[in-house]
XYZ file of C-alpha atoms in Angstrom:
224
model
C -0.124 -0.115 0.061
C 3.066 2.489 0.333
C 4.823 0.961 -3.100
C 4.363 4.489 -5.144
C 5.551 6.854 -1.656
C 8.684 4.253 -0.465
C 9.105 5.057 -5.046
C 8.988 8.283 -4.175
C 11.507 7.694 -2.026
C 13.910 5.677 -3.898
C 13.945 9.150 -6.394
C 15.390 11.156 -3.299
C 17.784 8.717 -2.305
C 19.226 8.344 -6.071
C 18.983 11.719 -6.215
C 20.927 12.496 -2.927
C 23.605 9.762 -3.145
C 25.752 12.940 -5.371
C 25.088 14.607 -1.921
C 25.507 12.387 1.207
C 28.719 10.096 1.995
C 25.571 7.462 2.764
C 24.211 7.750 -0.452
C 24.560 4.182 -1.409
C 23.460 3.090 2.615
C 19.337 4.618 2.312
C 19.561 3.336 -1.545
C 20.000 -0.024 -0.574
C 17.712 0.290 2.243
C 14.967 2.033 0.519
C 15.422 -0.989 -2.378
C 15.152 -3.501 -0.401
C 11.646 -1.734 1.408
C 10.975 -1.101 -2.067
C 11.251 -5.085 -2.796
C 9.385 -6.545 0.821
C 6.053 -3.783 -0.158
C 5.981 -5.311 -4.093
C 5.846 -8.663 -2.067
C 3.054 -7.622 -0.223
C 1.087 -5.405 -2.801
C 1.026 -8.302 -5.200
C -0.910 -10.425 -2.189
C -4.264 -8.139 -2.227
C -5.394 -6.418 -5.262
C -7.889 -4.588 -3.700
C -7.618 -1.841 -1.759
C -9.080 -0.881 1.298
C -10.563 2.451 2.649
C -8.267 2.066 5.301
C -4.928 1.186 3.139
C -6.469 4.596 0.959
C -6.174 6.657 3.717
C -3.150 5.586 5.848
C -1.166 6.034 2.108
C -2.425 9.624 2.435
C -1.460 10.028 5.182
C 1.914 8.498 4.336
C 1.638 10.646 1.099
C 1.566 14.178 3.020
C 4.025 13.702 5.253
C 6.690 12.971 2.419
C 5.340 15.897 0.862
C 6.023 18.004 4.281
C 9.999 15.734 4.526
C 10.752 17.717 0.772
C 9.645 20.810 2.210
C 12.078 21.017 4.373
C 14.988 21.073 1.723
C 15.940 24.769 1.510
C 17.560 26.322 -0.843
C 19.648 29.623 -1.051
C 20.874 31.245 -3.872
C 23.529 34.045 -3.694
C 25.867 35.906 -6.556
C 28.396 33.086 -6.664
C 26.890 30.262 -4.617
C 23.926 28.379 -3.859
C 23.319 26.587 0.065
C 21.069 23.648 0.136
C 20.250 23.136 3.725
C 19.735 18.684 3.766
C 17.163 17.337 6.177
C 18.966 14.516 8.790
C 16.638 11.463 6.935
C 18.193 12.576 4.205
C 21.743 12.433 5.391
C 21.807 9.148 7.468
C 24.732 8.858 9.925
C 27.538 10.330 7.606
C 30.210 12.079 9.879
C 31.924 16.084 9.634
C 35.104 14.111 7.900
C 33.262 11.643 5.913
C 31.277 15.244 4.884
C 34.890 16.882 4.278
C 36.008 14.466 1.909
C 32.933 13.660 -0.045
C 33.368 18.348 -0.254
C 36.635 17.763 -1.584
C 36.075 15.084 -3.903
C 32.948 16.892 -5.699
C 34.380 20.288 -6.002
C 32.121 21.607 -3.197
C 32.801 24.811 -1.148
C 31.890 23.117 1.801
C 28.965 20.942 4.215
C 28.594 21.191 7.838
C 27.107 18.763 10.083
C 24.659 21.020 11.640
C 24.123 20.139 15.053
C 20.257 18.234 14.725
C 21.527 15.974 12.078
C 20.625 18.290 8.981
C 23.593 19.149 6.368
C 24.824 22.426 4.828
C 25.441 22.187 1.494
C 27.535 25.322 -0.334
C 28.318 24.899 -3.781
C 28.512 26.859 -6.800
C 25.781 27.533 -9.561
C 27.310 25.274 -11.599
C 27.196 22.242 -9.297
C 23.959 23.250 -8.564
C 22.734 23.116 -12.096
C 24.078 19.658 -12.751
C 22.622 18.905 -9.586
C 19.133 19.663 -10.858
C 19.753 18.235 -14.087
C 20.273 14.673 -12.041
C 17.017 15.337 -10.516
C 15.183 15.714 -14.419
C 16.326 12.913 -15.421
C 15.433 10.696 -12.778
C 11.867 12.159 -12.309
C 11.786 11.887 -16.506
C 13.389 8.796 -16.516
C 10.650 7.415 -13.709
C 7.938 9.593 -15.486
C 8.713 7.070 -18.674
C 8.838 3.613 -16.436
C 5.202 4.684 -15.178
C 3.853 4.436 -18.623
C 2.585 0.833 -19.891
C 3.887 -0.216 -17.139
C 1.920 -3.141 -14.811
C 0.308 -0.492 -12.203
C -0.542 2.112 -15.074
C -1.448 -0.192 -18.386
C -3.475 2.275 -19.751
C -0.911 4.923 -19.400
C 0.033 6.207 -23.155
C 1.898 9.170 -22.250
C 2.753 11.388 -19.442
C 4.250 14.984 -20.412
C 5.489 17.480 -18.292
C 6.803 21.342 -18.524
C 10.546 22.708 -17.349
C 9.906 23.090 -13.776
C 7.345 19.634 -13.074
C 4.595 22.078 -12.258
C 2.180 21.181 -14.553
C 1.534 17.296 -16.183
C -0.294 15.722 -19.142
C -1.502 11.980 -18.918
C -2.887 10.361 -21.776
C -4.552 7.352 -21.065
C -6.629 4.489 -22.704
C -9.779 4.617 -19.860
C -12.288 7.690 -20.295
C -11.626 8.159 -16.308
C -8.718 8.022 -14.389
C -8.866 4.672 -12.771
C -8.383 3.310 -9.209
C -3.700 3.921 -9.232
C -4.133 6.583 -12.205
C -6.036 8.792 -9.126
C -3.604 7.792 -6.670
C -1.016 8.069 -8.938
C -1.670 11.328 -8.706
C 0.381 12.244 -5.996
C 3.944 11.021 -7.070
C 3.065 13.394 -10.133
C 2.689 16.223 -7.248
C 5.776 15.200 -5.446
C 8.258 15.008 -8.028
C 6.820 18.540 -8.835
C 7.249 19.951 -5.058
C 11.105 18.020 -5.235
C 12.244 19.881 -8.275
C 10.669 22.901 -6.619
C 12.693 22.735 -3.408
C 15.452 21.864 -4.827
C 15.378 24.583 -8.346
C 14.460 26.892 -4.887
C 11.443 28.021 -6.053
C 8.728 25.725 -4.660
C 5.808 25.501 -6.439
C 2.347 26.804 -5.395
C 0.431 24.231 -6.770
C 0.781 21.156 -9.148
C -1.688 20.661 -11.760
C -3.043 17.145 -13.555
C -5.103 16.619 -16.262
C -5.513 13.485 -17.512
C -6.692 12.820 -21.664
C -8.195 10.503 -23.200
C -6.232 8.808 -25.593
C -8.751 8.147 -28.216
C -10.969 11.806 -28.044
C -7.806 13.965 -26.610
C -10.605 14.751 -24.372
C -9.706 16.334 -20.988
C -10.929 13.674 -19.088
C -10.255 14.523 -15.252
C -7.729 17.980 -13.406
C -6.153 17.961 -10.442
C -4.281 20.552 -8.043
C -1.751 19.908 -5.345
C -3.133 22.614 -3.279
C -6.716 20.908 -3.278
C -4.762 18.060 -1.755
C -5.731 18.945 2.254
C -8.749 20.724 1.506
């Protein structure tokens, strides 16, 4: 029931592996959790109301966690404040070695377990490029997958604040409707790392045969 939520966190782990000395450990842990969840999901194809509520709550918590990543753009440098959950158990010594390896200006381990990364704008753009590639790859994996067999195309604008999902269905089925949360998270994730956190992420579902918009939703309404 947490399959899609874990998939989003896996994406974050992959992106942040360039920022954390413990990135590989985080990725392995989330891969293991994802595999275990996949096995549990295959046992039950009918979601219950309780499962839907719990997963939605998890999604809200994850959106809040993503929002904890702060970006401060200076004239020459960009500062990223990464929460403890994304840093793992890295020590200051390990972070210093990573900063030297990546060419970052500095990485400072804070008293609350979070870390402050200072990099130049070119390095920040390289990070954003990696996030864009990761999101686009995830979107392509959704198309025609076992979980979303009727989705034929997913398109997004440059900052991932607007998505168009083309489906064979006349209206989104349960999996597609719940998959909207994943798109909200992708848009939110890119926004906070770019320093331009979106006020809203919009999703349109378009019928593949008619070309008509059959459903629209907005992240700003998620808590309404």
